[in-house]
Amino acid sequence: MNKGYAVFCDADRQFYDAPHRMPASSKGRSAPYETLSRELPEGWQRHRSGDWLAFRPLDGELPSQGWKIHVSACLANAERVLAKVWDYCVPRSIAFKCMPTRYLLHIRNAKYADRGASGKFLTVYPADEEQCGRIAEELNELLAGEPGPYILSDLRWGTGPVYVRYGSFTERHCYDDKGELRPAIEDDQGQLVPDRREPAFRVPEWVTLPEFLQPHLAARSATTVTDLPYKIEQALHFSNGGGVYVGRDLRTDQRVVLKEARPHAGLAADGADAVTRLERERDALKRLSGLGCAPEVLDWFTLGDHTFLVLEFIEGRPLNSFFAHRHPLIEADPSPERLAEYTRWAMRVHGLVADAVRAIHSRGVVFNDLHLFNIMMSEDESSVVLLDFEAASVDDQSSRQVIANPGFVAPADRRGFDVDRYALACLRLALFLPLTSLLAVDRGKAAHLAEIAATQFPVPRDYLDEAVAEILRGHQPSPTSRPTSRTGGADYLPVALGDWPHSRDSMVRAVLASATPDREDRYFPGDIAQFATAGGGTCFAYGAAGVLYALAETGADRCPEAEEWLLRRMKTPASGSPLGFYDGLSGVAWVLDRLGHRAPALDLIDTVATQRWQDIAPDLHSGLAGLGLALDSLAASTGESALGERALHCAQLVADKLRTAAPPDGGGTTPRAGLLHGDSGAALLFLRLYERTDDPALLDLAADALRRDLSRCVRGAGGALQVNEGWRTMPYLGAGSVGIGMVLDDFLAHRPDDEFDRARREIVQAAQAKFYAQPGLFRGAAGMVLHLARTTAGGPGTHTADLRRQIDSLAWGAVPYQGQLAFAGEQMMRLSMDLSTGTAGCLLALGSALHDIPVHLPFLPPPPRP
């Protein structure tokens, strides 16, 4: 689970959206601080940039980079700190910016916030190094005694809330050593290099630490763990609130778990910081001592200003691990015996967990955070222990849930023991279909999940109905979100996916109904990646370009308003826009040309051509392979031969990068594999250029690239070939084996290769599982539908019945939106309309299987059939 998605759920009930768009009426949390209503002196500018609100005197000159000052604050003192900094900076004409609302400060300091940015409430921009030292000292005196979270990326000035780091003052970008676009600063040679924003203080190697910072660096290094009676052996987990470690008691040689809490950081929904939550855990566990279903408390101490709780080490593995290895729907055709055995196991395990919950309730404790990862099961599967009681409450039947896994979030009306009962109901469904994150979008989905589970497993229907009744208790379906569907099983979706073109028309209506034409940042809601880079709402993977492509390819009516919106944004692309096909300008240019807007497309490609390409990654998603394919395709459609030459130049750069790259097993790391981020994207570029030039050297390069990606694959149960990521294997279209299989099909249309033919047939098996955790095109079931509709591998798994079964399974991730067919996005917590993660991608996949003229991904038309 990517916990970064949670903060993009608050601003909208249906779609992911930027935190700064949280409605100001939301309980006052998003109302600006009162200080910000003050009038600025003449000659000052106020400017909003994402989460930040910036203030600067127009007649002041600032460097592009240097030492800057950050000020931290807690929720309770933020208004006071802001007023003091305002009163200091404005009369002195010192530029600064701030988090303008309590809500934005809260999520910046939340438990799963970015650790590199956490704590930063205000940023002050000195004009030079000398002024930096003076301002830091004066602010330190002004803010003495004000509490605030420690800013991990910075050097603390004294013991107050003032911090300093060297970094960029202006928005500049460059590509890092992995070819990914990053914020940039200039080195001593005048070259842009990444401005590293990590949860650790670092000084660029060409920068000398000023004398006035030397004492603060020495103070920072004074606290060590050398005198502790514990040896830290392994870090299990880090959050913004602190770390969780496995260690050993040096006095007894006993294995222990140490939980760390940083003061004022790692905030829960109720504003409690990590220390407060750790105190809650300690008190709850002491109440549960001797019960056997919770860890024992062994110690409690403070080191520096961090608090530690030492717990008994529990042998076993999280329930999620057992579940992942046992679940039969990861297979193509599990036997009735296998399904029955799993059903008995799931019901027995749920009973063990329910017994544990009843036991802690008997002592007045509400767990408040029950989910698959917080349940430790013994290796013999005979017992369970509940872990992570930091959200627990003791003797408080009015307590609400303040931290929760997305698939187990209780409705706002649940209190006390009812929170745990709701989670137990979700667990009952999730052990069969782990899709309960969808309940955050529509709680009525619970009945649909139960219907699906009952058709797949021999589970008693009343067993599932009890869970659905608990989940839906007090639930009133929204008439605006699902006017034509009913809460229930078979009739939950407005149309069957296989009922083409009616399913297409329903998806198109859902996409168009979601449009936000008045917004500058996006037209169609999609993944949180829309907010991660400049122009994210326009790009092919996550923005308007990909949605317009999917609509056009599947025969839907044109959407001229969206096309005009995209054309306006591309007249002057946002500064820092990536160049890549899926995430940037070259993909948008390609779509504009395909939609008939040739002149704007060529203007955009001219903009791309003026940029430096040498540092870009070789991949298809963001790099040279995608750029080269777009140029080659545009050369063919426009007759501009110069574009074809640029495509060949891209291919040469890609070949050079692959030639100098470490072998797949070199350096102790495994590079990314697959269509979007691996060498298969480069192979696709070489293949398409081979078809244009008939140069056999390009076919040789494609073969080498494919072998590199295949070397990163392993065979799993049943012989299915999947990408090995070290801790998991991936079958998916974007970063898994199925994307490799698509390019293998295309290669084999030009040259026979027994190794490749065997591999693509084993990859077909990876596309045959009954269950995939998400519906999306690149990381879910839709990609499997597209591959099975396209592959020329033949044999088992490629027949019409196999494809139809995968189409039926795709419906598991569908949710009605305004009475139409839509799909959940990445992490399944909100709907998405984009191509990479959402409804447009599912539309394209279904079109590949069901449209009268099969549709396809760019540069991947259906290969010739044998």
GROMACS .gro file of C-alpha atoms in nm, residues 13 350 353-354 357-358 361 366-372 375 397 399-431 435-447 449 463-476 828-830:
model
   80
   13ARG     CA    1  -1.523   1.205  -0.193
  350HIS     CA    2  -1.121  -1.494   1.100
  353VAL     CA    3  -0.892  -1.278   1.505
  354ALA     CA    4  -1.247  -1.229   1.628
  357VAL     CA    5  -1.069  -0.877   1.948
  358ARG     CA    6  -1.330  -1.001   2.195
  361HIS     CA    7  -1.266  -0.573   2.445
  366VAL     CA    8  -1.064  -0.076   2.152
  367PHE     CA    9  -0.798  -0.166   1.892
  368ASN     CA   10  -0.909   0.092   1.632
  369ASP     CA   11  -0.664  -0.024   1.361
  370LEU     CA   12  -0.743  -0.383   1.267
  371HIS     CA   13  -0.624  -0.497   0.922
  372LEU     CA   14  -0.426  -0.773   0.752
  375ILE     CA   15  -0.226  -0.934   1.274
  397GLN     CA   16  -1.673   0.398   2.423
  399SER     CA   17  -1.356   0.703   2.081
  400ARG     CA   18  -1.330   0.745   1.704
  401GLN     CA   19  -1.083   0.596   1.462
  402VAL     CA   20  -0.787   0.830   1.406
  403ILE     CA   21  -0.553   0.602   1.206
  404ALA     CA   22  -0.672   0.331   0.969
  405ASN     CA   23  -0.579   0.116   0.673
  406PRO     CA   24  -0.783   0.234   0.370
  407GLY     CA   25  -0.962  -0.100   0.339
  408PHE     CA   26  -1.081  -0.089   0.701
  409VAL     CA   27  -1.182   0.274   0.760
  410ALA     CA   28  -1.493   0.280   0.977
  411PRO     CA   29  -1.776   0.523   0.897
  412ALA     CA   30  -1.783   0.841   1.103
  413ASP     CA   31  -2.081   0.720   1.308
  414ARG     CA   32  -1.895   0.418   1.451
  415ARG     CA   33  -1.755   0.459   1.801
  416GLY     CA   34  -1.573   0.242   2.051
  417PHE     CA   35  -1.610  -0.134   2.007
  418ASP     CA   36  -1.820  -0.077   1.692
  419VAL     CA   37  -1.505   0.043   1.512
  420ASP     CA   38  -1.346  -0.298   1.563
  421ARG     CA   39  -1.667  -0.479   1.470
  422TYR     CA   40  -1.676  -0.290   1.141
  423ALA     CA   41  -1.312  -0.386   1.074
  424LEU     CA   42  -1.391  -0.752   1.150
  425ALA     CA   43  -1.673  -0.736   0.893
  426CYS     CA   44  -1.433  -0.590   0.637
  427LEU     CA   45  -1.180  -0.861   0.719
  428ARG     CA   46  -1.443  -1.129   0.658
  429LEU     CA   47  -1.485  -1.000   0.301
  430ALA     CA   48  -1.119  -0.912   0.246
  431LEU     CA   49  -1.000  -1.266   0.321
  435LEU     CA   50  -1.100  -0.497  -0.234
  436THR     CA   51  -1.257  -0.330   0.068
  437SER     CA   52  -1.071  -0.005  -0.005
  438LEU     CA   53  -1.354   0.050  -0.254
  439LEU     CA   54  -1.592   0.098   0.036
  440ALA     CA   55  -1.440   0.443   0.082
  441VAL     CA   56  -1.589   0.533  -0.257
  442ASP     CA   57  -1.918   0.345  -0.217
  443ARG     CA   58  -2.007   0.138   0.087
  444GLY     CA   59  -2.274  -0.028  -0.126
  445LYS     CA   60  -1.990  -0.213  -0.303
  446ALA     CA   61  -1.983  -0.448  -0.001
  447ALA     CA   62  -2.286  -0.640  -0.126
  449LEU     CA   63  -1.808  -0.806  -0.324
  463TYR     CA   64  -2.156  -1.580   0.663
  464LEU     CA   65  -2.095  -1.306   0.406
  465ASP     CA   66  -2.436  -1.146   0.455
  466GLU     CA   67  -2.361  -1.091   0.824
  467ALA     CA   68  -2.051  -0.892   0.725
  468VAL     CA   69  -2.243  -0.689   0.466
  469ALA     CA   70  -2.516  -0.608   0.718
  470GLU     CA   71  -2.257  -0.476   0.964
  471ILE     CA   72  -2.082  -0.270   0.695
  472LEU     CA   73  -2.409  -0.123   0.563
  473ARG     CA   74  -2.564  -0.054   0.903
  474GLY     CA   75  -2.695   0.301   0.890
  475HIS     CA   76  -2.577   0.349   0.531
  476GLN     CA   77  -2.788   0.566   0.300
  828MET     CA   78  -0.853   0.171  -0.487
  829MET     CA   79  -0.940   0.460  -0.255
  830ARG     CA   80  -1.092   0.689  -0.519
   0.00000   0.00000   0.00000
